[in-house]
PDB file of C-alpha atoms in Angstrom:
ATOM      1  CA  GLY Q   1       0.000   0.000   0.000  1.00 32.00           C
ATOM      2  CA  GLU Q   2       0.947   3.651  -0.259  1.00 35.00           C
ATOM      3  CA  SER Q   3       3.221   5.038   2.454  1.00 33.00           C
ATOM      4  CA  VAL Q   4       0.970   7.955   3.249  1.00 35.00           C
ATOM      5  CA  GLY Q   5       1.913   7.726   6.917  1.00 39.00           C
ATOM      6  CA  LEU Q   6       5.462   9.040   6.502  1.00 47.00           C
ATOM      7  CA  HIS Q   7       6.305  11.801   8.984  1.00 60.00           C
ATOM      8  CA  LEU Q   8       2.842  11.759  10.488  1.00 79.00           C
ATOM      9  CA  PRO Q   9       2.185  12.157  14.191  1.00 90.00           C
ATOM     10  CA  THR Q  10       1.733   8.716  15.683  1.00 93.00           C
ATOM     11  CA  LEU Q  11      -0.519   7.620  18.507  1.00 95.00           C
ATOM     12  CA  SER Q  12       0.056   4.168  19.969  1.00 96.00           C
ATOM     13  CA  VAL Q  13      -2.581   2.672  22.274  1.00 96.00           C
ATOM     14  CA  GLN Q  14      -3.248  -0.713  23.811  1.00 97.00           C
ATOM     15  CA  GLU Q  15      -6.063  -2.791  22.407  1.00 97.00           C
ATOM     16  CA  GLY Q  16      -9.187  -2.164  24.446  1.00 97.00           C
ATOM     17  CA  ASP Q  17      -8.123   1.298  25.586  1.00 97.00           C
ATOM     18  CA  ASN Q  18      -9.768   4.495  24.443  1.00 97.00           C
ATOM     19  CA  SER Q  19      -7.934   6.756  22.026  1.00 97.00           C
ATOM     20  CA  ILE Q  20      -8.222  10.468  21.346  1.00 96.00           C
ATOM     21  CA  ILE Q  21      -7.006  12.008  18.107  1.00 96.00           C
ATOM     22  CA  ASN Q  22      -6.773  15.769  17.915  1.00 95.00           C
ATOM     23  CA  CYS Q  23      -6.976  18.235  15.074  1.00 94.00           C
ATOM     24  CA  ALA Q  24      -6.557  21.986  14.932  1.00 93.00           C
ATOM     25  CA  TYR Q  25      -8.342  23.657  12.068  1.00 91.00           C
ATOM     26  CA  SER Q  26      -7.355  26.965  10.616  1.00 84.00           C
ATOM     27  CA  ASN Q  27     -10.432  28.761   9.363  1.00 87.00           C
ATOM     28  CA  SER Q  28     -12.926  30.109  11.882  1.00 88.00           C
ATOM     29  CA  ALA Q  29     -15.494  30.346   9.079  1.00 88.00           C
ATOM     30  CA  SER Q  30     -15.509  26.573   8.552  1.00 90.00           C
ATOM     31  CA  ASP Q  31     -18.888  25.183   9.440  1.00 90.00           C
ATOM     32  CA  TYR Q  32     -18.753  21.477   8.619  1.00 92.00           C
ATOM     33  CA  PHE Q  33     -16.184  18.947   9.773  1.00 94.00           C
ATOM     34  CA  ILE Q  34     -15.561  15.306   8.956  1.00 94.00           C
ATOM     35  CA  TRP Q  35     -13.280  12.611  10.300  1.00 96.00           C
ATOM     36  CA  TYR Q  36     -11.924  10.057   7.833  1.00 97.00           C
ATOM     37  CA  LYS Q  37     -10.077   6.794   8.345  1.00 97.00           C
ATOM     38  CA  GLN Q  38      -7.580   5.619   5.766  1.00 96.00           C
ATOM     39  CA  GLU Q  39      -6.121   2.129   5.717  1.00 95.00           C
ATOM     40  CA  SER Q  40      -3.042   1.325   3.689  1.00 93.00           C
ATOM     41  CA  GLY Q  41      -3.790   1.093  -0.017  1.00 92.00           C
ATOM     42  CA  LYS Q  42      -7.338   2.387   0.318  1.00 94.00           C
ATOM     43  CA  GLY Q  43      -9.225   5.627  -0.044  1.00 95.00           C
ATOM     44  CA  PRO Q  44     -10.374   7.686   2.945  1.00 96.00           C
ATOM     45  CA  GLN Q  45     -13.451   6.250   4.604  1.00 96.00           C
ATOM     46  CA  PHE Q  46     -16.075   8.463   6.247  1.00 95.00           C
ATOM     47  CA  ILE Q  47     -16.331   7.955  10.011  1.00 96.00           C
ATOM     48  CA  ILE Q  48     -18.380  10.780  11.483  1.00 97.00           C
ATOM     49  CA  ASP Q  49     -19.241  14.405  10.841  1.00 95.00           C
ATOM     50  CA  ILE Q  50     -20.330  17.433  12.823  1.00 95.00           C
ATOM     51  CA  ARG Q  51     -21.692  20.863  11.972  1.00 93.00           C
ATOM     52  CA  SER Q  52     -20.651  24.056  13.684  1.00 92.00           C
ATOM     53  CA  ASN Q  53     -23.965  24.428  15.498  1.00 93.00           C
ATOM     54  CA  MET Q  54     -23.053  21.349  17.567  1.00 95.00           C
ATOM     55  CA  ASP Q  55     -20.208  20.670  19.994  1.00 96.00           C
ATOM     56  CA  LYS Q  56     -20.525  16.895  20.278  1.00 98.00           C
ATOM     57  CA  ARG Q  57     -21.779  14.039  18.175  1.00 98.00           C
ATOM     58  CA  GLN Q  58     -21.682  10.328  18.874  1.00 97.00           C
ATOM     59  CA  GLY Q  59     -21.596   7.343  16.610  1.00 95.00           C
ATOM     60  CA  GLN Q  60     -20.854   3.691  17.126  1.00 94.00           C
ATOM     61  CA  ARG Q  61     -17.732   3.632  19.350  1.00 96.00           C
ATOM     62  CA  VAL Q  62     -16.748   7.084  18.090  1.00 98.00           C
ATOM     63  CA  THR Q  63     -17.401  10.582  19.383  1.00 98.00           C
ATOM     64  CA  VAL Q  64     -16.427  13.864  17.768  1.00 98.00           C
ATOM     65  CA  LEU Q  65     -15.979  16.994  19.861  1.00 97.00           C
ATOM     66  CA  LEU Q  66     -15.837  20.476  18.398  1.00 97.00           C
ATOM     67  CA  ASN Q  67     -14.473  23.502  20.229  1.00 95.00           C
ATOM     68  CA  LYS Q  68     -15.009  26.509  18.028  1.00 93.00           C
ATOM     69  CA  THR Q  69     -13.447  28.905  20.522  1.00 93.00           C
ATOM     70  CA  VAL Q  70     -10.002  27.376  20.045  1.00 93.00           C
ATOM     71  CA  LYS Q  71     -10.681  25.866  16.606  1.00 93.00           C
ATOM     72  CA  HIS Q  72     -10.122  22.330  17.808  1.00 94.00           C
ATOM     73  CA  LEU Q  73     -11.651  19.041  16.784  1.00 95.00           C
ATOM     74  CA  SER Q  74     -11.133  15.666  18.412  1.00 96.00           C
ATOM     75  CA  LEU Q  75     -12.093  12.085  17.619  1.00 97.00           C
ATOM     76  CA  GLN Q  76     -12.538   9.671  20.476  1.00 98.00           C
ATOM     77  CA  ILE Q  77     -12.530   5.954  19.728  1.00 98.00           C
ATOM     78  CA  ALA Q  78     -13.773   3.727  22.526  1.00 97.00           C
ATOM     79  CA  ALA Q  79     -12.409   0.239  23.219  1.00 97.00           C
ATOM     80  CA  THR Q  80      -9.973   0.253  20.336  1.00 97.00           C
ATOM     81  CA  GLN Q  81      -9.617  -2.847  18.198  1.00 96.00           C
ATOM     82  CA  PRO Q  82      -6.839  -3.994  15.844  1.00 96.00           C
ATOM     83  CA  GLY Q  83      -8.988  -2.913  12.902  1.00 96.00           C
ATOM     84  CA  ASP Q  84      -8.813   0.665  14.125  1.00 97.00           C
ATOM     85  CA  SER Q  85      -5.161   0.870  13.113  1.00 97.00           C
ATOM     86  CA  ALA Q  86      -5.067   3.424  10.301  1.00 96.00           C
ATOM     87  CA  VAL Q  87      -4.335   7.041   9.482  1.00 95.00           C
ATOM     88  CA  TYR Q  88      -7.052   9.436  10.619  1.00 96.00           C
ATOM     89  CA  PHE Q  89      -7.719  12.760   8.934  1.00 95.00           C
ATOM     90  CA  CYS Q  90      -9.906  15.646   9.932  1.00 95.00           C
ATOM     91  CA  ALA Q  91     -11.408  17.745   7.159  1.00 93.00           C
ATOM     92  CA  GLU Q  92     -13.228  21.055   7.095  1.00 92.00           C
ATOM     93  CA  THR Q  93     -15.248  23.000   4.614  1.00 89.00           C
ATOM     94  CA  LEU Q  94     -16.273  26.611   4.424  1.00 77.00           C
ATOM     95  CA  SER Q  95     -19.425  26.253   2.459  1.00 65.00           C
ATOM     96  CA  GLY Q  96     -21.405  24.010   4.741  1.00 55.00           C
ATOM     97  CA  GLY Q  97     -22.127  22.029   1.658  1.00 57.00           C
ATOM     98  CA  GLY Q  98     -20.513  20.168  -1.161  1.00 60.00           C
ATOM     99  CA  ALA Q  99     -19.623  23.028  -3.443  1.00 68.00           C
ATOM    100  CA  ASP Q 100     -16.024  23.827  -2.602  1.00 77.00           C
ATOM    101  CA  GLY Q 101     -14.457  20.579  -1.488  1.00 86.00           C
ATOM    102  CA  LEU Q 102     -12.747  19.752   1.776  1.00 90.00           C
ATOM    103  CA  THR Q 103      -9.531  20.998   3.351  1.00 90.00           C
ATOM    104  CA  PHE Q 104      -7.702  18.179   5.063  1.00 92.00           C
ATOM    105  CA  GLY Q 105      -5.375  18.076   8.016  1.00 90.00           C
ATOM    106  CA  LYS Q 106      -2.072  16.205   7.753  1.00 88.00           C
ATOM    107  CA  GLY Q 107      -3.342  13.092   9.546  1.00 92.00           C
ATOM    108  CA  THR Q 108      -2.476  11.009  12.603  1.00 94.00           C
ATOM    109  CA  HIS Q 109      -1.293   7.430  12.460  1.00 94.00           C
ATOM    110  CA  LEU Q 110      -3.076   5.328  15.070  1.00 96.00           C
ATOM    111  CA  ILE Q 111      -1.351   2.094  16.044  1.00 96.00           C
ATOM    112  CA  ILE Q 112      -3.154  -0.457  18.187  1.00 96.00           C
ATOM    113  CA  GLN Q 113      -0.813  -2.578  20.306  1.00 94.00           C
ATOM    114  CA  PRO Q 114      -1.991  -6.109  21.163  1.00 90.00           C
TER     115      PRO Q 114
ATOM    116  CA  ASP R   1     -16.848   2.291  -1.830  1.00 55.00           C
ATOM    117  CA  ALA R   2     -19.988   4.339  -2.484  1.00 67.00           C
ATOM    118  CA  GLY R   3     -20.182   3.334  -6.136  1.00 94.00           C
ATOM    119  CA  ILE R   4     -16.984   5.060  -7.236  1.00 97.00           C
ATOM    120  CA  THR R   5     -14.594   3.446  -9.682  1.00 97.00           C
ATOM    121  CA  GLN R   6     -11.224   4.915 -10.552  1.00 98.00           C
ATOM    122  CA  SER R   7      -9.208   3.749 -13.518  1.00 98.00           C
ATOM    123  CA  PRO R   8      -6.483   2.846 -13.937  1.00 98.00           C
ATOM    124  CA  ARG R   9      -5.498   1.857 -10.402  1.00 97.00           C
ATOM    125  CA  HIS R  10      -1.794   2.035 -11.205  1.00 97.00           C
ATOM    126  CA  LYS R  11       0.087   3.732 -14.002  1.00 98.00           C
ATOM    127  CA  VAL R  12       3.698   4.422 -14.866  1.00 98.00           C
ATOM    128  CA  THR R  13       4.310   7.032 -17.514  1.00 97.00           C
ATOM    129  CA  GLU R  14       7.196   9.010 -18.933  1.00 97.00           C
ATOM    130  CA  THR R  15       7.848  12.679 -18.374  1.00 98.00           C
ATOM    131  CA  GLY R  16       6.184  14.818 -21.019  1.00 97.00           C
ATOM    132  CA  THR R  17       3.441  12.372 -21.951  1.00 97.00           C
ATOM    133  CA  PRO R  18      -0.270  13.112 -21.498  1.00 97.00           C
ATOM    134  CA  VAL R  19      -2.170  11.070 -18.956  1.00 98.00           C
ATOM    135  CA  THR R  20      -5.890  10.813 -18.264  1.00 98.00           C
ATOM    136  CA  LEU R  21      -7.388   9.377 -15.108  1.00 98.00           C
ATOM    137  CA  ARG R  22     -11.035   8.450 -14.984  1.00 98.00           C
ATOM    138  CA  CYS R  23     -13.565   8.543 -12.186  1.00 98.00           C
ATOM    139  CA  HIS R  24     -16.937   6.895 -12.643  1.00 98.00           C
ATOM    140  CA  GLN R  25     -19.790   7.060 -10.125  1.00 98.00           C
ATOM    141  CA  THR R  26     -23.086   5.238  -9.943  1.00 97.00           C
ATOM    142  CA  GLU R  27     -24.604   7.399  -7.174  1.00 95.00           C
ATOM    143  CA  ASN R  28     -25.813  10.282  -9.357  1.00 94.00           C
ATOM    144  CA  HIS R  29     -24.120  12.769  -7.003  1.00 93.00           C
ATOM    145  CA  ARG R  30     -23.830  16.315  -8.222  1.00 93.00           C
ATOM    146  CA  TYR R  31     -20.354  17.162  -6.954  1.00 94.00           C
ATOM    147  CA  MET R  32     -17.157  15.406  -7.963  1.00 96.00           C
ATOM    148  CA  TYR R  33     -13.581  16.124  -6.926  1.00 96.00           C
ATOM    149  CA  TRP R  34     -10.022  15.181  -7.691  1.00 98.00           C
ATOM    150  CA  TYR R  35      -7.483  15.194  -4.849  1.00 97.00           C
ATOM    151  CA  ARG R  36      -3.844  14.231  -4.734  1.00 97.00           C
ATOM    152  CA  GLN R  37      -2.178  12.725  -1.697  1.00 96.00           C
ATOM    153  CA  ASP R  38       1.502  13.119  -0.919  1.00 93.00           C
ATOM    154  CA  PRO R  39       3.529  12.357   2.224  1.00 84.00           C
ATOM    155  CA  GLY R  40       3.638  15.403   4.467  1.00 76.00           C
ATOM    156  CA  HIS R  41       0.823  17.164   2.616  1.00 78.00           C
ATOM    157  CA  GLY R  42      -2.255  15.086   3.229  1.00 84.00           C
ATOM    158  CA  LEU R  43      -4.961  15.375   0.589  1.00 94.00           C
ATOM    159  CA  ARG R  44      -5.094  18.491  -1.544  1.00 95.00           C
ATOM    160  CA  LEU R  45      -7.854  19.514  -3.910  1.00 95.00           C
ATOM    161  CA  ILE R  46      -6.902  19.716  -7.600  1.00 97.00           C
ATOM    162  CA  HIS R  47     -10.200  20.433  -9.366  1.00 97.00           C
ATOM    163  CA  TYR R  48     -13.844  19.949  -8.678  1.00 95.00           C
ATOM    164  CA  SER R  49     -17.124  19.872 -10.553  1.00 95.00           C
ATOM    165  CA  TYR R  50     -20.558  21.025  -9.484  1.00 91.00           C
ATOM    166  CA  GLY R  51     -22.372  19.699 -12.511  1.00 93.00           C
ATOM    167  CA  VAL R  52     -22.023  18.636 -16.119  1.00 95.00           C
ATOM    168  CA  LYS R  53     -19.543  20.966 -17.830  1.00 94.00           C
ATOM    169  CA  ASP R  54     -19.221  23.031 -14.655  1.00 95.00           C
ATOM    170  CA  THR R  55     -15.760  22.790 -13.128  1.00 95.00           C
ATOM    171  CA  ASP R  56     -13.458  24.926 -11.049  1.00 94.00           C
ATOM    172  CA  LYS R  57      -9.887  24.970  -9.791  1.00 95.00           C
ATOM    173  CA  GLY R  58      -8.742  23.801  -6.422  1.00 93.00           C
ATOM    174  CA  GLU R  59      -5.640  24.454  -4.382  1.00 92.00           C
ATOM    175  CA  VAL R  60      -3.139  22.669  -6.661  1.00 96.00           C
ATOM    176  CA  SER R  61      -4.598  22.913 -10.171  1.00 97.00           C
ATOM    177  CA  ASP R  62      -1.478  23.918 -12.149  1.00 97.00           C
ATOM    178  CA  GLY R  63      -0.619  21.299 -14.766  1.00 97.00           C
ATOM    179  CA  TYR R  64      -4.026  19.622 -14.589  1.00 98.00           C
ATOM    180  CA  SER R  65      -7.264  19.931 -16.501  1.00 98.00           C
ATOM    181  CA  VAL R  66     -10.608  18.241 -16.024  1.00 98.00           C
ATOM    182  CA  SER R  67     -13.743  17.508 -17.967  1.00 98.00           C
ATOM    183  CA  ARG R  68     -17.216  16.376 -17.039  1.00 98.00           C
ATOM    184  CA  SER R  69     -19.424  15.604 -20.009  1.00 97.00           C
ATOM    185  CA  LYS R  70     -21.745  13.281 -18.079  1.00 97.00           C
ATOM    186  CA  THR R  71     -22.926  13.269 -14.480  1.00 96.00           C
ATOM    187  CA  GLU R  72     -21.236   9.944 -13.816  1.00 97.00           C
ATOM    188  CA  ASP R  73     -17.780  10.639 -15.272  1.00 98.00           C
ATOM    189  CA  PHE R  74     -15.075  13.070 -14.199  1.00 98.00           C
ATOM    190  CA  LEU R  75     -11.754  12.979 -16.046  1.00 98.00           C
ATOM    191  CA  LEU R  76      -8.445  14.357 -14.831  1.00 98.00           C
ATOM    192  CA  THR R  77      -5.796  15.064 -17.484  1.00 98.00           C
ATOM    193  CA  LEU R  78      -2.137  15.782 -17.031  1.00 98.00           C
ATOM    194  CA  GLU R  79      -1.308  17.500 -20.301  1.00 94.00           C
ATOM    195  CA  SER R  80       2.430  16.862 -19.996  1.00 97.00           C
ATOM    196  CA  ALA R  81       3.317  14.756 -16.989  1.00 98.00           C
ATOM    197  CA  THR R  82       6.183  15.841 -14.724  1.00 98.00           C
ATOM    198  CA  SER R  83       7.933  13.991 -11.908  1.00 97.00           C
ATOM    199  CA  SER R  84       6.300  16.344  -9.384  1.00 97.00           C
ATOM    200  CA  GLN R  85       2.959  14.847 -10.399  1.00 98.00           C
ATOM    201  CA  THR R  86       3.953  11.442  -9.101  1.00 97.00           C
ATOM    202  CA  SER R  87       1.307  10.916  -6.453  1.00 97.00           C
ATOM    203  CA  VAL R  88      -1.770   9.012  -5.407  1.00 97.00           C
ATOM    204  CA  TYR R  89      -4.900  10.518  -6.918  1.00 98.00           C
ATOM    205  CA  PHE R  90      -8.311  10.194  -5.328  1.00 98.00           C
ATOM    206  CA  CYS R  91     -11.696  10.936  -6.764  1.00 98.00           C
ATOM    207  CA  ALA R  92     -14.534  11.880  -4.421  1.00 96.00           C
ATOM    208  CA  ILE R  93     -18.250  12.538  -4.770  1.00 96.00           C
ATOM    209  CA  SER R  94     -20.750  14.346  -2.600  1.00 92.00           C
ATOM    210  CA  GLU R  95     -24.140  15.925  -2.466  1.00 84.00           C
ATOM    211  CA  LEU R  96     -24.840  19.389  -1.090  1.00 76.00           C
ATOM    212  CA  SER R  97     -24.470  18.120   2.473  1.00 75.00           C
ATOM    213  CA  GLY R  98     -20.721  18.066   1.986  1.00 80.00           C
ATOM    214  CA  LYS R  99     -20.270  14.465   3.097  1.00 87.00           C
ATOM    215  CA  ALA R 100     -17.751  13.195   0.579  1.00 92.00           C
ATOM    216  CA  PHE R 101     -17.039   9.596  -0.374  1.00 95.00           C
ATOM    217  CA  PHE R 102     -13.785   8.528  -1.916  1.00 96.00           C
ATOM    218  CA  GLY R 103     -12.664   6.052  -4.516  1.00 97.00           C
ATOM    219  CA  GLN R 104      -9.796   3.599  -4.047  1.00 96.00           C
ATOM    220  CA  GLY R 105      -7.196   5.820  -5.634  1.00 97.00           C
ATOM    221  CA  THR R 106      -4.832   5.742  -8.608  1.00 98.00           C
ATOM    222  CA  ARG R 107      -1.116   5.493  -8.023  1.00 97.00           C
ATOM    223  CA  LEU R 108       0.666   7.451 -10.750  1.00 98.00           C
ATOM    224  CA  THR R 109       4.412   7.317 -11.216  1.00 98.00           C
ATOM    225  CA  VAL R 110       6.086   9.675 -13.667  1.00 98.00           C
ATOM    226  CA  VAL R 111       9.595   8.555 -14.636  1.00 97.00           C
TER     227      VAL R 111
END
């Protein structure tokens, strides 16, 4: 697969532990945020999204927190499993819709230790 | 994979040659995008389309052109490939909500 993880921040957690991946976004006008998971050799896979009128959203084993005051986004993964090992990207958009595309962060490599 | 097919999946080409990458969707989504992914840069937007024959430039559009003659197809062309265009290229689709879905990628190597 592609070595997209080169020089990325790395987070190593024990299987079964919770993990928190952080992202700082740059544009205070951004109003829609998405977390993606990318496994080696594959395209980014949608995990969860949140709009700027919310500060928390929960999915299955995942929670996204948004702090607009400090322009910070986090992804919490509960009870991590080996299949959670991947590179995680946050993405933001200004338009609140699909028109202008997404701006991506650099990514974090999550490693799950057995 | 949200009904997105990229072709080819891998290509090696020589500097100066034209190259066209294809993205085909079966979801009838209005918006389509081409991104490139490079180590240390994440994903960067090259071009996007908001409808048939309606396209616009993204962050890194120099050296690339696109065409969308049908809703389902979005083509990315490198008019004269350079080594700096060696990358992994991803196509994405979305509706107005902004939630984008990605294809499996095309690894392009320019030698």
